[in-house]
Structures are given as structure tokens and as C-alpha cells.
C-alpha positions as a LaTeX table, in Angstrom:
\begin{tabular}{lrrr}
\hline
Residue & $x$ (\AA) & $y$ (\AA) & $z$ (\AA) \\
\hline
Met1 & $-21.67$ & 5.80 & $-18.85$ \\
Val2 & $-19.49$ & 8.79 & $-18.19$ \\
Phe3 & $-15.76$ & 8.06 & $-17.58$ \\
Leu4 & $-12.65$ & 9.70 & $-17.89$ \\
Glu5 & $-10.04$ & 8.20 & $-20.50$ \\
Val6 & $-6.86$ & 6.67 & $-18.73$ \\
Val7 & $-4.49$ & 9.16 & $-20.54$ \\
Arg8 & $-6.76$ & 12.05 & $-19.12$ \\
Val9 & $-6.76$ & 10.53 & $-15.64$ \\
Val10 & $-2.81$ & 10.59 & $-15.64$ \\
Glu11 & $-2.92$ & 14.14 & $-16.57$ \\
Val12 & $-5.03$ & 14.94 & $-13.68$ \\
Val13 & $-3.11$ & 13.05 & $-11.09$ \\
Asp14 & $-0.05$ & 14.78 & $-12.36$ \\
Lys15 & $-1.92$ & 18.09 & $-11.68$ \\
Thr16 & $-3.56$ & 17.18 & $-8.48$ \\
Leu17 & $-0.52$ & 18.01 & $-6.11$ \\
Glu18 & $-0.26$ & 21.40 & $-7.76$ \\
Leu19 & $-3.65$ & 22.41 & $-8.13$ \\
Gly20 & $-5.71$ & 20.33 & $-5.78$ \\
Trp21 & $-7.79$ & 17.42 & $-7.11$ \\
Gln22 & $-10.99$ & 19.50 & $-7.95$ \\
Arg23 & $-9.18$ & 22.26 & $-10.17$ \\
Ala24 & $-7.11$ & 19.38 & $-11.68$ \\
Leu25 & $-10.15$ & 17.43 & $-12.45$ \\
Val26 & $-12.04$ & 20.38 & $-13.99$ \\
Ala27 & $-9.01$ & 20.98 & $-16.21$ \\
Gly28 & $-9.00$ & 17.27 & $-16.98$ \\
Leu29 & $-12.66$ & 17.65 & $-18.25$ \\
Glu30 & $-12.17$ & 20.75 & $-20.49$ \\
Gly31 & $-14.44$ & 20.68 & $-23.53$ \\
Arg32 & $-17.02$ & 18.27 & $-21.84$ \\
Ser33 & $-20.26$ & 18.85 & $-20.24$ \\
Pro34 & $-20.13$ & 20.57 & $-16.62$ \\
Glu35 & $-22.47$ & 18.03 & $-15.47$ \\
Gln36 & $-19.73$ & 15.32 & $-15.70$ \\
Phe37 & $-17.58$ & 16.61 & $-12.78$ \\
Asp38 & $-20.64$ & 16.14 & $-10.60$ \\
Tyr39 & $-21.26$ & 12.72 & $-11.94$ \\
Leu40 & $-17.76$ & 11.48 & $-11.34$ \\
Thr41 & $-17.30$ & 13.17 & $-7.90$ \\
Asn42 & $-20.58$ & 13.84 & $-6.18$ \\
Pro43 & $-20.90$ & 11.56 & $-2.93$ \\
Ala44 & $-24.51$ & 11.59 & $-3.48$ \\
Gln45 & $-24.19$ & 8.78 & $-5.86$ \\
Ala46 & $-24.29$ & 6.59 & $-2.86$ \\
Arg47 & $-27.75$ & 8.09 & $-1.66$ \\
Trp48 & $-29.16$ & 4.50 & $-1.98$ \\
Lys49 & $-27.25$ & 3.61 & 1.23 \\
His50 & $-30.17$ & 4.50 & 3.01 \\
Tyr51 & $-32.26$ & 1.54 & 1.76 \\
Phe52 & $-29.65$ & $-1.01$ & 2.95 \\
Pro53 & $-29.21$ & $-0.49$ & 6.77 \\
Leu54 & $-25.62$ & $-1.41$ & 7.49 \\
Pro55 & $-24.17$ & $-1.84$ & 11.13 \\
Glu56 & $-21.87$ & 0.76 & 12.37 \\
Asn57 & $-18.25$ & 0.36 & 11.16 \\
Ser58 & $-19.10$ & $-1.77$ & 8.22 \\
Arg59 & $-16.55$ & $-2.67$ & 5.67 \\
Ile60 & $-18.05$ & $-2.27$ & 2.00 \\
Leu61 & $-16.36$ & $-3.13$ & $-1.21$ \\
Asp62 & $-16.81$ & $-0.77$ & $-4.06$ \\
Leu63 & $-15.90$ & $-2.53$ & $-7.34$ \\
Gly64 & $-15.17$ & $-0.51$ & $-10.26$ \\
Ser65 & $-15.02$ & 2.60 & $-8.20$ \\
Asp66 & $-13.74$ & 4.83 & $-10.86$ \\
Leu67 & $-12.76$ & 8.34 & $-9.32$ \\
Gly68 & $-14.76$ & 7.48 & $-6.14$ \\
Ala69 & $-18.12$ & 9.09 & $-6.14$ \\
Ile70 & $-19.71$ & 5.98 & $-4.33$ \\
Ala71 & $-16.70$ & 5.31 & $-2.13$ \\
Phe72 & $-16.62$ & 8.90 & $-0.66$ \\
Gly73 & $-20.52$ & 8.67 & $-0.21$ \\
Leu74 & $-20.10$ & 5.74 & 1.83 \\
Ala75 & $-17.03$ & 6.80 & 3.51 \\
Gln76 & $-18.95$ & 9.93 & 4.70 \\
Ser77 & $-21.21$ & 7.77 & 6.64 \\
Gly78 & $-18.41$ & 6.39 & 8.79 \\
His79 & $-17.86$ & 3.10 & 6.97 \\
Thr80 & $-14.72$ & 1.66 & 5.74 \\
Val81 & $-14.71$ & 1.48 & 1.97 \\
Val82 & $-12.40$ & $-0.83$ & $-0.05$ \\
Ala83 & $-12.36$ & 0.97 & $-3.42$ \\
Ala84 & $-11.32$ & $-1.55$ & $-6.07$ \\
Glu85 & $-10.40$ & $-0.19$ & $-9.79$ \\
Pro86 & $-8.42$ & $-1.78$ & $-12.23$ \\
Val87 & $-6.94$ & 1.42 & $-13.53$ \\
Trp88 & $-3.97$ & 2.45 & $-11.47$ \\
Ala89 & $-4.28$ & 6.12 & $-12.45$ \\
Arg90 & $-7.75$ & 6.20 & $-10.91$ \\
Ile91 & $-6.59$ & 4.60 & $-7.79$ \\
Lys92 & $-3.91$ & 7.26 & $-7.50$ \\
Phe93 & $-6.52$ & 9.92 & $-7.89$ \\
Leu94 & $-8.62$ & 8.20 & $-5.19$ \\
Gln95 & $-5.50$ & 8.39 & $-2.84$ \\
Leu96 & $-4.72$ & 12.08 & $-3.60$ \\
Arg97 & $-8.30$ & 13.08 & $-3.14$ \\
Ala98 & $-8.80$ & 11.31 & 0.02 \\
Lys99 & $-5.58$ & 12.61 & 1.39 \\
Gln100 & $-6.67$ & 16.34 & 0.50 \\
Glu101 & $-10.05$ & 16.00 & 1.83 \\
Gly102 & $-8.65$ & 14.09 & 5.24 \\
Ile103 & $-10.49$ & 11.01 & 4.73 \\
Ser104 & $-8.80$ & 7.90 & 6.04 \\
Asn105 & $-11.56$ & 5.29 & 5.81 \\
Ile106 & $-11.12$ & 4.56 & 2.07 \\
Val107 & $-8.69$ & 1.87 & 1.01 \\
Pro108 & $-8.04$ & 2.00 & $-2.63$ \\
Val109 & $-6.90$ & $-1.34$ & $-4.34$ \\
Cys110 & $-5.91$ & $-1.71$ & $-7.92$ \\
Ala111 & $-7.64$ & $-4.88$ & $-8.74$ \\
\hline
\end{tabular}
């Protein structure tokens, strides 16, 4: 499993307003494999959604959403996604990323 340590996520969040979420995350992943950025952020992580037909305007719970790859993939389909994550810094990153991308149907929840 690929994850970003909480200390690094806090650093990324601190830089997100200044650099934008993508550049801040790339800086936070310095020294790691370039594929990790894609793994942590690519909405294609939710490509399985086509196997589960959901009614329009469904509300979906993403437990342990980390930096939101699956949440953003599901939100792009028009669903409301409640992104539950126990690490506050990851929730803050999700909020900032959604705001910077103009996405309003992700509801980050620290739980």
C-alpha cells in the first residue's frame, strides 16, 4: 500500500495554497517513485464504478479515502461522495484539492 506519512501531508497542505495541490504534492513526494503521485491522485482508481450501476445522484461513502483518488473518480460521475478519513491533514488536502478543481460534490469528513 502506498501512503504519505502524516508529517509529509501536513507539509503538502501548508504548500498547497501557494503552489497548488499538484505541485505541492510532487514536492512532498520528492525522493519517491514518480508512479506514487499517480497512484495517490488518479481518479481512474475508481474505474470499477462501471461494474456497479448506481442511480443518478447517488450518495457514496468512501471509507479511508486517503488523498482522494477514488473520491474524485466517483465525484466526476456526478455522485456525491462522503470522503471519510481519520487523518485531519488528509481531509484538509481533500478540501483544498476539491476547491482548486472546482468540485463541490465531495464532502470530506474526519472520522
